[in-house]
mmCIF file of C-alpha atoms in Angstrom:
data_model
loop_
_atom_site.group_PDB
_atom_site.id
_atom_site.type_symbol
_atom_site.label_atom_id
_atom_site.label_comp_id
_atom_site.label_asym_id
_atom_site.label_seq_id
_atom_site.Cartn_x
_atom_site.Cartn_y
_atom_site.Cartn_z
ATOM 1 C CA MET A 565 -48.272 57.868 -112.057
ATOM 2 C CA PHE A 566 -44.969 56.683 -113.436
ATOM 3 C CA SER A 567 -44.675 52.994 -112.554
ATOM 4 C CA PHE A 568 -41.071 52.783 -113.694
ATOM 5 C CA PHE A 569 -38.474 50.256 -112.603
ATOM 6 C CA LYS A 570 -36.596 52.864 -110.563
ATOM 7 C CA LYS A 571 -33.194 52.689 -108.916
ATOM 8 C CA LYS A 572 -31.058 55.386 -107.349
ATOM 9 C CA PHE A 573 -30.261 57.877 -110.119
ATOM 10 C CA GLY A 574 -26.530 58.433 -110.065
ATOM 11 C CA GLY A 575 -26.445 61.889 -111.745
ATOM 12 C CA GLY A 576 -24.977 60.881 -115.098
ATOM 13 C CA ALA A 577 -25.870 59.052 -118.281
ATOM 14 C CA ALA A 578 -24.895 55.400 -118.346
ATOM 15 C CA SER A 579 -21.685 54.662 -120.254
ATOM 16 C CA PRO A 580 -22.049 52.549 -123.372
ATOM 17 C CA ALA A 581 -21.184 48.886 -122.923
ATOM 18 C CA PRO A 582 -17.658 47.939 -124.059
ATOM 19 C CA ALA A 583 -17.232 45.718 -127.083
ATOM 20 C CA PRO A 584 -14.267 44.228 -128.909
ATOM 21 C CA ALA A 585 -14.745 46.246 -132.059
ATOM 22 C CA ALA A 586 -16.061 49.793 -132.553
ATOM 23 C CA ALA A 587 -19.054 50.387 -134.771
ATOM 24 C CA ALA A 588 -19.094 53.108 -137.357
ATOM 25 C CA PRO A 589 -18.965 56.557 -135.728
ATOM 26 C CA VAL A 590 -21.986 58.857 -135.549
ATOM 27 C CA ALA A 591 -22.398 62.615 -135.440
ATOM 28 C CA VAL A 592 -23.314 62.756 -131.766
ATOM 29 C CA GLU A 593 -22.706 65.740 -129.551
ATOM 30 C CA PRO A 594 -21.861 64.609 -126.015
ATOM 31 C CA ALA A 595 -24.337 66.168 -123.592
ATOM 32 C CA VAL A 596 -21.976 65.731 -120.631
ATOM 33 C CA PRO A 597 -19.056 68.224 -120.455
ATOM 34 C CA PRO A 598 -15.492 67.033 -119.701
ATOM 35 C CA SER A 599 -15.979 67.834 -116.003
ATOM 36 C CA PRO A 600 -19.538 66.688 -115.375
ATOM 37 C CA LEU A 601 -21.524 68.296 -112.634
ATOM 38 C CA PRO A 602 -24.039 66.240 -110.653
ATOM 39 C CA ALA A 603 -27.535 66.294 -112.066
ATOM 40 C CA PRO A 604 -29.907 68.629 -110.248
ATOM 41 C CA ALA A 605 -32.010 66.868 -107.660
ATOM 42 C CA VAL A 606 -35.664 66.622 -108.552
ATOM 43 C CA ALA A 607 -38.319 65.513 -106.141
ATOM 44 C CA SER A 608 -39.967 62.244 -107.095
ATOM 45 C CA THR A 609 -43.540 62.852 -108.037
ATOM 46 C CA VAL A 610 -44.852 59.324 -108.224
ATOM 47 C CA PRO A 611 -44.615 56.093 -106.247
ATOM 48 C CA VAL A 612 -42.446 53.281 -107.559
ATOM 49 C CA ALA A 613 -44.250 50.107 -108.417
ATOM 50 C CA PRO A 614 -42.165 46.918 -107.984
ATOM 51 C CA ALA A 615 -41.628 45.021 -111.169
ATOM 52 C CA PRO A 616 -39.395 42.244 -112.465
ATOM 53 C CA ALA A 617 -35.985 43.265 -113.696
ATOM 54 C CA PRO A 618 -35.742 43.675 -117.461
ATOM 55 C CA ALA A 619 -33.890 41.114 -119.513
ATOM 56 C CA LYS A 620 -30.284 41.811 -120.325
ATOM 57 C CA VAL A 621 -29.789 43.448 -123.690
ATOM 58 C CA GLU A 622 -26.703 42.703 -125.758
ATOM 59 C CA VAL A 623 -25.369 46.078 -126.858
ATOM 60 C CA PRO A 624 -23.354 46.414 -130.054
ATOM 61 C CA ALA A 625 -19.958 48.020 -130.185
ATOM 62 C CA ALA A 626 -19.668 51.387 -128.476
ATOM 63 C CA VAL A 627 -19.776 54.554 -130.522
ATOM 64 C CA SER A 628 -17.390 57.350 -129.799
ATOM 65 C CA PRO A 629 -19.132 60.566 -128.690
ATOM 66 C CA ALA A 630 -16.754 62.636 -130.764
ATOM 67 C CA VAL A 631 -18.218 64.492 -133.723
ATOM 68 C CA ALA A 632 -17.760 62.337 -136.802
ATOM 69 C CA PRO A 633 -19.485 61.400 -140.067
ATOM 70 C CA ALA A 634 -22.941 59.871 -139.897
ATOM 71 C CA VAL A 635 -23.364 56.212 -138.973
ATOM 72 C CA SER A 636 -24.073 53.692 -141.675
ATOM 73 C CA PRO A 637 -27.602 52.327 -141.559
ATOM 74 C CA ALA A 638 -26.192 48.790 -141.466
ATOM 75 C CA ALA A 639 -25.918 48.789 -137.674
ATOM 76 C CA ALA A 640 -27.111 45.497 -136.197
ATOM 77 C CA PRO A 641 -30.506 45.650 -134.460
ATOM 78 C CA VAL A 642 -30.721 45.127 -130.729
ATOM 79 C CA GLN A 643 -33.073 42.518 -129.303
ATOM 80 C CA PRO A 644 -35.921 44.151 -127.357
ATOM 81 C CA ALA A 645 -36.106 43.789 -123.602
ATOM 82 C CA GLU A 646 -38.636 41.294 -122.376
ATOM 83 C CA VAL A 647 -40.238 43.625 -119.850
ATOM 84 C CA ALA A 648 -42.098 46.769 -120.810
ATOM 85 C CA ILE A 649 -41.902 49.851 -118.631
ATOM 86 C CA ALA A 650 -45.185 51.684 -118.230
ATOM 87 C CA ILE A 651 -45.965 55.242 -117.283
ATOM 88 C CA SER A 652 -49.403 54.698 -115.806
ATOM 89 C CA PRO A 653 -52.153 56.914 -114.378
ATOM 90 C CA ALA A 654 -52.117 57.184 -110.616
ATOM 91 C CA ALA A 655 -54.273 54.923 -108.486
ATOM 92 C CA PRO A 656 -57.004 56.795 -106.613
ATOM 93 C CA ALA A 657 -55.938 55.543 -103.176
ATOM 94 C CA ALA A 658 -53.077 56.757 -100.988
ATOM 95 C CA GLU A 659 -51.893 59.648 -103.139
ATOM 96 C CA PRO A 660 -48.325 60.685 -102.259
ATOM 97 C CA ALA A 661 -47.669 64.237 -101.153
ATOM 98 C CA PRO A 662 -46.086 65.371 -104.476
ATOM 99 C CA ARG A 663 -49.107 64.129 -106.426
ATOM 100 C CA LYS A 664 -51.498 65.826 -103.998
ATOM 101 C CA SER A 665 -49.563 69.077 -104.389
ATOM 102 C CA TRP A 666 -49.826 68.746 -108.156
ATOM 103 C CA LEU A 667 -53.575 68.127 -107.950
ATOM 104 C CA ASP A 668 -53.924 71.356 -105.972
ATOM 105 C CA LYS A 669 -52.168 73.134 -108.860
ATOM 106 C CA LEU A 670 -54.508 71.468 -111.343
ATOM 107 C CA ARG A 671 -57.574 72.623 -109.389
ATOM 108 C CA GLN A 672 -56.167 76.134 -109.264
ATOM 109 C CA GLY A 673 -55.390 76.057 -112.979
ATOM 110 C CA LEU A 674 -58.892 74.910 -113.895
ATOM 111 C CA ARG A 675 -60.648 77.314 -111.530
ATOM 112 C CA LYS A 676 -61.571 79.705 -114.341
ATOM 113 C CA THR A 677 -63.296 76.857 -116.145
ATOM 114 C CA GLY A 678 -64.857 75.231 -113.098
ATOM 115 C CA SER A 679 -66.168 78.382 -111.429
ATOM 116 C CA SER A 680 -68.455 79.240 -114.363
ATOM 117 C CA ILE A 681 -69.897 75.716 -114.274
ATOM 118 C CA ALA A 682 -70.185 75.644 -110.469
ATOM 119 C CA GLN A 683 -72.353 78.774 -110.486
ATOM 120 C CA VAL A 684 -75.079 76.766 -112.191
ATOM 121 C CA PHE A 685 -75.554 74.663 -109.053
ATOM 122 C CA THR A 686 -75.995 77.521 -106.565
ATOM 123 C CA GLY A 687 -79.794 77.463 -106.812
ATOM 124 C CA THR A 688 -82.286 75.207 -105.076
ATOM 125 C CA ARG A 689 -84.202 73.687 -107.979
ATOM 126 C CA ILE A 690 -83.487 71.092 -110.646
ATOM 127 C CA ASP A 691 -85.415 72.236 -113.693
ATOM 128 C CA ASP A 692 -85.045 73.111 -117.363
ATOM 129 C CA GLU A 693 -83.461 76.434 -116.457
ATOM 130 C CA LEU A 694 -80.635 74.663 -114.625
ATOM 131 C CA TYR A 695 -79.904 72.447 -117.644
ATOM 132 C CA GLU A 696 -79.989 75.442 -119.989
ATOM 133 C CA GLU A 697 -77.496 77.329 -117.826
ATOM 134 C CA LEU A 698 -75.314 74.240 -117.598
ATOM 135 C CA GLU A 699 -75.371 73.853 -121.388
ATOM 136 C CA ALA A 700 -74.204 77.444 -121.827
ATOM 137 C CA ALA A 701 -71.444 77.025 -119.217
ATOM 138 C CA LEU A 702 -70.142 73.844 -120.848
ATOM 139 C CA LEU A 703 -70.070 75.455 -124.287
ATOM 140 C CA MET A 704 -68.220 78.473 -122.874
ATOM 141 C CA ALA A 705 -65.645 76.054 -121.449
ATOM 142 C CA ASP A 706 -65.022 74.767 -125.000
ATOM 143 C CA THR A 707 -66.539 71.383 -124.265
ATOM 144 C CA GLY A 708 -67.985 71.399 -127.774
ATOM 145 C CA VAL A 709 -71.505 70.789 -129.019
ATOM 146 C CA ARG A 710 -71.295 67.002 -129.306
ATOM 147 C CA ALA A 711 -69.722 66.484 -125.892
ATOM 148 C CA THR A 712 -72.103 68.967 -124.258
ATOM 149 C CA GLU A 713 -75.165 67.216 -125.670
ATOM 150 C CA PHE A 714 -73.789 63.848 -124.576
ATOM 151 C CA LEU A 715 -73.066 65.056 -121.031
ATOM 152 C CA LEU A 716 -76.498 66.644 -120.614
ATOM 153 C CA GLU A 717 -78.321 63.515 -121.775
ATOM 154 C CA ASP A 718 -76.164 61.327 -119.546
ATOM 155 C CA LEU A 719 -76.666 63.653 -116.592
ATOM 156 C CA LYS A 720 -80.454 63.702 -116.966
ATOM 157 C CA ARG A 721 -80.452 59.904 -117.019
ATOM 158 C CA ARG A 722 -78.330 59.752 -113.859
ATOM 159 C CA VAL A 723 -80.559 62.291 -112.084
ATOM 160 C CA LYS A 724 -83.665 60.299 -112.957
ATOM 161 C CA GLU A 725 -82.159 56.987 -111.843
ATOM 162 C CA SER A 726 -80.798 58.382 -108.570
ATOM 163 C CA LYS A 727 -83.881 60.558 -107.932
ATOM 164 C CA ALA A 728 -81.590 63.427 -106.963
ATOM 165 C CA THR A 729 -83.320 66.569 -105.693
ATOM 166 C CA ASP A 730 -80.359 68.682 -104.579
ATOM 167 C CA PRO A 731 -78.355 70.711 -107.153
ATOM 168 C CA GLN A 732 -75.117 69.805 -105.363
ATOM 169 C CA ALA A 733 -75.958 66.139 -105.801
ATOM 170 C CA VAL A 734 -76.484 66.845 -109.487
ATOM 171 C CA ARG A 735 -73.010 68.360 -109.677
ATOM 172 C CA SER A 736 -71.561 65.160 -108.202
ATOM 173 C CA LEU A 737 -73.410 63.201 -110.865
ATOM 174 C CA LEU A 738 -71.904 65.492 -113.503
ATOM 175 C CA VAL A 739 -68.435 64.708 -112.143
ATOM 176 C CA ALA A 740 -69.157 60.999 -112.608
ATOM 177 C CA ALA A 741 -70.517 61.557 -116.125
ATOM 178 C CA LEU A 742 -67.469 63.614 -117.152
ATOM 179 C CA ALA A 743 -65.029 61.075 -115.668
ATOM 180 C CA GLU A 744 -66.719 58.290 -117.618
ATOM 181 C CA LEU A 745 -66.559 60.324 -120.836
ATOM 182 C CA LEU A 746 -62.843 61.021 -120.312
ATOM 183 C CA LYS A 747 -61.945 57.447 -119.311
ATOM 184 C CA PRO A 748 -60.945 56.322 -122.855
ATOM 185 C CA LEU A 749 -58.224 59.011 -122.830
ATOM 186 C CA GLU A 750 -56.561 57.434 -119.789
ATOM 187 C CA LYS A 751 -53.876 55.125 -121.124
ATOM 188 C CA SER A 752 -50.277 54.257 -120.274
ATOM 189 C CA LEU A 753 -47.265 55.273 -122.311
ATOM 190 C CA ARG A 754 -45.171 52.126 -122.590
ATOM 191 C CA VAL A 755 -41.479 51.870 -123.302
ATOM 192 C CA GLY A 756 -39.323 48.767 -123.402
ATOM 193 C CA GLU A 757 -41.286 46.666 -125.859
ATOM 194 C CA HIS A 758 -38.937 47.851 -128.623
ATOM 195 C CA THR A 759 -35.227 48.620 -128.464
ATOM 196 C CA PRO A 760 -35.127 51.482 -128.842
ATOM 197 C CA THR A 761 -38.656 52.810 -128.449
ATOM 198 C CA VAL A 762 -38.762 55.658 -130.972
ATOM 199 C CA MET A 763 -40.976 58.666 -130.239
ATOM 200 C CA MET A 764 -41.740 61.418 -132.725
ATOM 201 C CA VAL A 765 -43.031 64.602 -131.058
ATOM 202 C CA VAL A 766 -44.998 67.164 -133.083
ATOM 203 C CA GLY A 767 -47.031 70.308 -132.456
ATOM 204 C CA VAL A 768 -47.428 73.950 -133.382
ATOM 205 C CA ASN A 769 -44.934 76.596 -132.294
ATOM 206 C CA GLY A 770 -45.465 77.779 -128.748
ATOM 207 C CA ALA A 771 -47.334 74.706 -127.470
ATOM 208 C CA GLY A 772 -44.447 73.712 -125.191
ATOM 209 C CA LYS A 773 -43.142 70.853 -127.320
ATOM 210 C CA THR A 774 -39.424 71.060 -126.559
ATOM 211 C CA THR A 775 -40.009 71.753 -122.854
ATOM 212 C CA SER A 776 -42.329 68.735 -122.606
ATOM 213 C CA ILE A 777 -39.645 66.585 -124.258
ATOM 214 C CA GLY A 778 -37.147 67.782 -121.661
ATOM 215 C CA LYS A 779 -39.444 66.925 -118.759
ATOM 216 C CA LEU A 780 -40.271 63.494 -120.167
ATOM 217 C CA THR A 781 -36.575 62.840 -120.767
ATOM 218 C CA ARG A 782 -35.755 63.642 -117.153
ATOM 219 C CA HIS A 783 -38.390 61.231 -115.853
ATOM 220 C CA LEU A 784 -37.094 58.491 -118.172
ATOM 221 C CA ALA A 785 -33.465 59.137 -117.220
ATOM 222 C CA GLU A 786 -34.292 58.964 -113.522
ATOM 223 C CA ALA A 787 -35.879 55.578 -114.186
ATOM 224 C CA GLU A 788 -32.504 54.491 -115.633
ATOM 225 C CA GLN A 789 -33.703 54.511 -119.221
ATOM 226 C CA ARG A 790 -30.982 55.416 -121.714
ATOM 227 C CA VAL A 791 -32.415 58.243 -123.807
ATOM 228 C CA LEU A 792 -31.076 59.772 -127.014
ATOM 229 C CA LEU A 793 -32.534 63.036 -128.317
ATOM 230 C CA ALA A 794 -32.769 64.033 -131.976
ATOM 231 C CA ALA A 795 -32.761 67.795 -132.616
ATOM 232 C CA ALA A 796 -34.819 67.624 -135.804
ATOM 233 C CA ASP A 797 -36.222 71.144 -135.402
ATOM 234 C CA THR A 798 -33.609 72.655 -137.670
ATOM 235 C CA PHE A 799 -35.652 75.691 -138.719
ATOM 236 C CA ARG A 800 -36.520 77.510 -135.500
ATOM 237 C CA ALA A 801 -33.785 79.752 -134.159
ATOM 238 C CA ALA A 802 -32.142 78.330 -131.009
ATOM 239 C CA ALA A 803 -34.313 75.182 -131.067
ATOM 240 C CA ARG A 804 -31.226 72.961 -131.189
ATOM 241 C CA GLU A 805 -29.628 74.895 -128.344
ATOM 242 C CA GLN A 806 -32.802 74.692 -126.234
ATOM 243 C CA LEU A 807 -32.933 70.924 -126.605
ATOM 244 C CA ALA A 808 -29.207 70.691 -125.878
ATOM 245 C CA VAL A 809 -29.781 72.472 -122.557
ATOM 246 C CA TRP A 810 -32.325 69.837 -121.565
ATOM 247 C CA ALA A 811 -29.940 67.093 -122.712
ATOM 248 C CA ASP A 812 -27.236 68.560 -120.482
ATOM 249 C CA ARG A 813 -29.570 68.855 -117.484
ATOM 250 C CA THR A 814 -30.710 65.261 -117.826
ATOM 251 C CA ARG A 815 -27.274 63.894 -118.757
ATOM 252 C CA VAL A 816 -28.399 62.300 -122.005
ATOM 253 C CA GLU A 817 -26.876 62.503 -125.471
ATOM 254 C CA ILE A 818 -28.191 64.431 -128.426
ATOM 255 C CA VAL A 819 -27.802 64.072 -132.191
ATOM 256 C CA SER A 820 -27.987 67.334 -134.116
ATOM 257 C CA GLN A 821 -26.807 69.104 -137.248
ATOM 258 C CA GLU A 822 -26.726 72.848 -137.633
ATOM 259 C CA GLY A 823 -29.030 73.648 -140.542
ATOM 260 C CA GLY A 824 -29.230 69.978 -141.501
ATOM 261 C CA ASP A 825 -32.140 68.133 -143.039
ATOM 262 C CA PRO A 826 -34.641 67.085 -140.319
ATOM 263 C CA SER A 827 -35.152 63.653 -141.854
ATOM 264 C CA ALA A 828 -31.409 63.004 -141.941
ATOM 265 C CA VAL A 829 -31.060 64.002 -138.286
ATOM 266 C CA THR A 830 -33.801 61.628 -137.185
ATOM 267 C CA PHE A 831 -32.384 58.808 -139.314
ATOM 268 C CA ASP A 832 -28.919 59.225 -137.778
ATOM 269 C CA ALA A 833 -30.402 59.390 -134.277
ATOM 270 C CA VAL A 834 -32.382 56.172 -134.628
ATOM 271 C CA VAL A 835 -29.379 54.338 -136.080
ATOM 272 C CA ALA A 836 -27.179 55.690 -133.288
ATOM 273 C CA GLY A 837 -29.758 54.693 -130.681
ATOM 274 C CA ARG A 838 -29.798 51.136 -131.986
ATOM 275 C CA ALA A 839 -26.002 50.948 -132.089
ATOM 276 C CA ARG A 840 -25.697 52.254 -128.526
ATOM 277 C CA GLY A 841 -28.440 50.057 -127.097
ATOM 278 C CA CYS A 842 -30.551 53.052 -126.030
ATOM 279 C CA ASP A 843 -33.956 52.401 -124.541
ATOM 280 C CA VAL A 844 -35.679 55.473 -126.009
ATOM 281 C CA VAL A 845 -35.036 57.842 -128.926
ATOM 282 C CA ILE A 846 -37.094 61.048 -128.899
ATOM 283 C CA ALA A 847 -37.223 63.223 -132.027
ATOM 284 C CA ASP A 848 -38.082 66.901 -131.599
ATOM 285 C CA THR A 849 -39.589 68.286 -134.812
ATOM 286 C CA ALA A 850 -40.274 71.785 -136.087
ATOM 287 C CA GLY A 851 -43.537 73.480 -135.148
ATOM 288 C CA ARG A 852 -46.194 73.119 -137.830
ATOM 289 C CA LEU A 853 -49.586 74.676 -138.365
ATOM 290 C CA PRO A 854 -51.916 72.043 -139.807
ATOM 291 C CA THR A 855 -52.951 74.544 -142.495
ATOM 292 C CA GLN A 856 -49.367 74.668 -143.830
ATOM 293 C CA LEU A 857 -49.734 71.648 -146.065
ATOM 294 C CA HIS A 858 -46.218 71.758 -147.544
ATOM 295 C CA LEU A 859 -44.756 71.798 -144.032
ATOM 296 C CA MET A 860 -47.011 68.950 -142.900
ATOM 297 C CA GLU A 861 -45.585 66.965 -145.808
ATOM 298 C CA GLU A 862 -42.158 67.424 -144.217
ATOM 299 C CA LEU A 863 -43.441 65.716 -141.066
ATOM 300 C CA LYS A 864 -44.787 62.840 -143.140
ATOM 301 C CA LYS A 865 -41.343 62.491 -144.698
ATOM 302 C CA ILE A 866 -39.681 62.374 -141.271
ATOM 303 C CA ARG A 867 -42.093 59.634 -140.235
ATOM 304 C CA ARG A 868 -41.256 57.590 -143.341
ATOM 305 C CA VAL A 869 -37.502 58.005 -142.845
ATOM 306 C CA ILE A 870 -37.730 56.882 -139.217
ATOM 307 C CA GLY A 871 -39.411 53.723 -140.496
ATOM 308 C CA LYS A 872 -36.456 53.106 -142.813
ATOM 309 C CA ALA A 873 -33.998 53.464 -139.934
ATOM 310 C CA GLN A 874 -35.940 50.957 -137.798
ATOM 311 C CA GLU A 875 -38.748 48.735 -138.969
ATOM 312 C CA GLY A 876 -42.015 49.531 -137.221
ATOM 313 C CA ALA A 877 -40.845 52.909 -135.941
ATOM 314 C CA PRO A 878 -41.899 55.421 -134.808
ATOM 315 C CA HIS A 879 -43.649 53.526 -132.059
ATOM 316 C CA GLU A 880 -45.184 56.682 -130.615
ATOM 317 C CA VAL A 881 -46.297 59.854 -132.416
ATOM 318 C CA LEU A 882 -47.079 62.415 -129.714
ATOM 319 C CA LEU A 883 -48.839 65.730 -130.275
ATOM 320 C CA VAL A 884 -48.248 68.528 -127.771
ATOM 321 C CA VAL A 885 -51.251 70.879 -127.593
ATOM 322 C CA ASP A 886 -51.791 74.092 -125.649
ATOM 323 C CA GLY A 887 -54.808 73.697 -123.348
ATOM 324 C CA ASN A 888 -55.536 77.416 -123.643
ATOM 325 C CA THR A 889 -56.470 77.134 -127.311
ATOM 326 C CA GLY A 890 -59.810 75.400 -126.685
ATOM 327 C CA GLN A 891 -61.551 74.167 -129.820
ATOM 328 C CA ASN A 892 -58.464 75.020 -131.864
ATOM 329 C CA ALA A 893 -56.707 72.257 -129.921
ATOM 330 C CA LEU A 894 -59.345 69.802 -131.153
ATOM 331 C CA ASN A 895 -58.774 70.981 -134.732
ATOM 332 C CA GLN A 896 -55.032 70.404 -134.310
ATOM 333 C CA VAL A 897 -55.645 66.900 -132.986
ATOM 334 C CA LYS A 898 -57.794 66.024 -135.997
ATOM 335 C CA ALA A 899 -55.358 67.489 -138.551
ATOM 336 C CA PHE A 900 -52.192 65.916 -137.118
ATOM 337 C CA ASP A 901 -53.949 62.593 -136.579
ATOM 338 C CA ASP A 902 -55.148 62.502 -140.183
ATOM 339 C CA ALA A 903 -51.626 63.272 -141.444
ATOM 340 C CA LEU A 904 -49.469 61.190 -139.086
ATOM 341 C CA GLY A 905 -51.622 58.775 -137.106
ATOM 342 C CA LEU A 906 -51.224 60.049 -133.551
ATOM 343 C CA THR A 907 -50.747 57.602 -130.686
ATOM 344 C CA GLY A 908 -50.929 60.046 -127.773
ATOM 345 C CA LEU A 909 -51.303 63.638 -126.595
ATOM 346 C CA VAL A 910 -49.532 65.910 -124.140
ATOM 347 C CA VAL A 911 -51.811 68.768 -123.033
ATOM 348 C CA THR A 912 -49.852 71.705 -121.625
ATOM 349 C CA LYS A 913 -50.547 75.065 -119.949
ATOM 350 C CA LEU A 914 -53.623 74.058 -117.983
ATOM 351 C CA ASP A 915 -52.535 76.543 -115.313
ATOM 352 C CA GLY A 916 -55.140 79.277 -115.638
ATOM 353 C CA THR A 917 -57.229 78.339 -118.667
ATOM 354 C CA ALA A 918 -60.953 78.957 -118.992
ATOM 355 C CA LYS A 919 -61.156 76.333 -121.748
ATOM 356 C CA GLY A 920 -60.400 73.129 -119.847
ATOM 357 C CA GLY A 921 -63.500 71.467 -121.260
ATOM 358 C CA VAL A 922 -61.686 70.808 -124.527
ATOM 359 C CA LEU A 923 -60.599 67.383 -123.226
ATOM 360 C CA ALA A 924 -64.272 66.371 -123.215
ATOM 361 C CA ALA A 925 -64.531 67.468 -126.855
ATOM 362 C CA ILE A 926 -61.429 65.407 -127.720
ATOM 363 C CA ALA A 927 -62.841 62.390 -125.880
ATOM 364 C CA ARG A 928 -66.111 62.608 -127.793
ATOM 365 C CA GLU A 929 -64.786 63.396 -131.280
ATOM 366 C CA ARG A 930 -61.201 62.041 -131.466
ATOM 367 C CA PRO A 931 -60.434 59.892 -128.379
ATOM 368 C CA ILE A 932 -56.649 59.765 -128.617
ATOM 369 C CA PRO A 933 -54.956 58.909 -125.290
ATOM 370 C CA VAL A 934 -53.760 61.837 -123.175
ATOM 371 C CA TYR A 935 -50.503 60.567 -121.710
ATOM 372 C CA PHE A 936 -49.609 63.741 -119.797
ATOM 373 C CA ILE A 937 -51.025 67.086 -118.748
ATOM 374 C CA GLY A 938 -48.950 70.040 -117.599
ATOM 375 C CA VAL A 939 -49.772 72.852 -115.192
ATOM 376 C CA GLY A 940 -46.484 74.754 -115.035
ATOM 377 C CA GLU A 941 -42.825 75.029 -115.971
ATOM 378 C CA LYS A 942 -41.311 72.794 -113.276
ATOM 379 C CA LEU A 943 -40.375 69.187 -113.900
ATOM 380 C CA GLU A 944 -42.976 67.910 -111.440
ATOM 381 C CA ASP A 945 -45.692 69.979 -113.171
ATOM 382 C CA LEU A 946 -45.928 67.374 -115.949
ATOM 383 C CA GLN A 947 -47.955 64.420 -114.703
ATOM 384 C CA THR A 948 -49.933 61.486 -116.033
ATOM 385 C CA PHE A 949 -53.590 62.005 -116.887
ATOM 386 C CA SER A 950 -56.348 60.552 -114.722
ATOM 387 C CA ALA A 951 -59.955 60.996 -115.858
ATOM 388 C CA GLN A 952 -61.344 60.944 -112.313
ATOM 389 C CA GLU A 953 -58.784 63.446 -111.022
ATOM 390 C CA PHE A 954 -59.400 65.806 -113.913
ATOM 391 C CA ALA A 955 -63.181 65.675 -113.559
ATOM 392 C CA GLN A 956 -62.968 66.349 -109.827
ATOM 393 C CA ALA A 957 -60.473 69.171 -110.274
ATOM 394 C CA LEU A 958 -62.707 70.790 -112.884
ATOM 395 C CA LEU A 959 -66.080 70.493 -111.172
ATOM 396 C CA GLU A 960 -65.508 70.145 -107.419
#
C-alpha cells in the first residue's frame, strides 16, 4: 500500500520555484511539450494514510529546461524534508476494491505454481508420503533446497503442536509457515529523508526495468513528489526514447545524452535534481548479466559517481528481477548484491509463472526487501509486497 501524502494530482509537473538568480544550466530535456496535454487518469490503487505536511524546502535558483551544457557540481545542497514518505505494505483489513482486484490477478498469476502444491492436499491422510509429495512440489516451484527443508521442518512442528488431522488444515498451516518465512522481505520504500532521494535501478535485459521505473514514477508523481529521471542506459537501442515516453506520460523531466557516458548522465541528473529541489532522482541503467564482469564494473563506476554528486547517494539500489526465471533470479540477486549492495527488489511478471516459490528461496538465502511485485503491464499491476497476501495467493 502506498501511504503517500496525496493531494489532487493536477496533470502536470510542478514548476521550479522562482529565485533571484539562475543557477548554472543543465542538459535537461523538458518532458512536457509546449502545449501540454492533461495526464492520463489512473485509478488509485491504494488508500491514502493521513500524515503531517512535510517541512518547506528552500529550493535553489531555477534551472532553464532548455538544452544547455552540463551543470557544475558546485550546486548548493538542499536541506532534506523533515517528514519521510513511505510506500508501505497494505494492512490486512478493509482492502479497497483496486487492491482486491489486484490480488485476484496475483492468485491467477500464481495458479500454475499453487495448483501443483495444492494437489498434495487432496488425500485424506497426513503421512510421510504427503510430506514427500510436498517436498517435490516445492522444489518444482523453485522454492530451493534450503527453503524447502526449512518449510517442511516448520510445517511438521506446526502440525504436531496443533494436532492437525485434516490435510486441508495442514495446507493452512503451510500458508502460515510460508508467510512467516517471507515476512523479512516485507519492508517500506521510503522517500523524503534525503533531498533528493537518489535511486539506482539495475537488472538484466528483459526483466522489465524501464517499465517498472515508469510505473513507480507515476505513483510518486501522483503523490506530488517531484521526480527527475536519468536515462543512463545509453547502450540499448531506444532505451532513452522508452524512458522519455514514461517521462512524458507522468509529466516529469528527464536528463539524457545520446550516446553519452552513463556515469556522466547520472552525475548531471543528481546535480540537476539538487539544484531544482527534486524529491526523487531515479537512474535507469543498462541491462547487465552478472557473468559479464567488465559490464558489472561499469555499474560499480556509476554507483561511485553518484556518490560524488551527492554524499551518501545512492540511497536505494533496486534490482528488477523476472519472476519467471526461478532459481536464476536468486543467482541474480546474489551477484548484484555482492557487486552493488542492493537495498530492495522489484519482482515482475508474476502473471502466469510456475516458479513463484523463488521468493521463499530469496527469503531464506538472501533476504533483501521486496518493495514491489508486478502481475501485468498496467500501472495498477505494480503493487507493494505483503508476505501474508502472497502466501495466501500461492497456496489457497
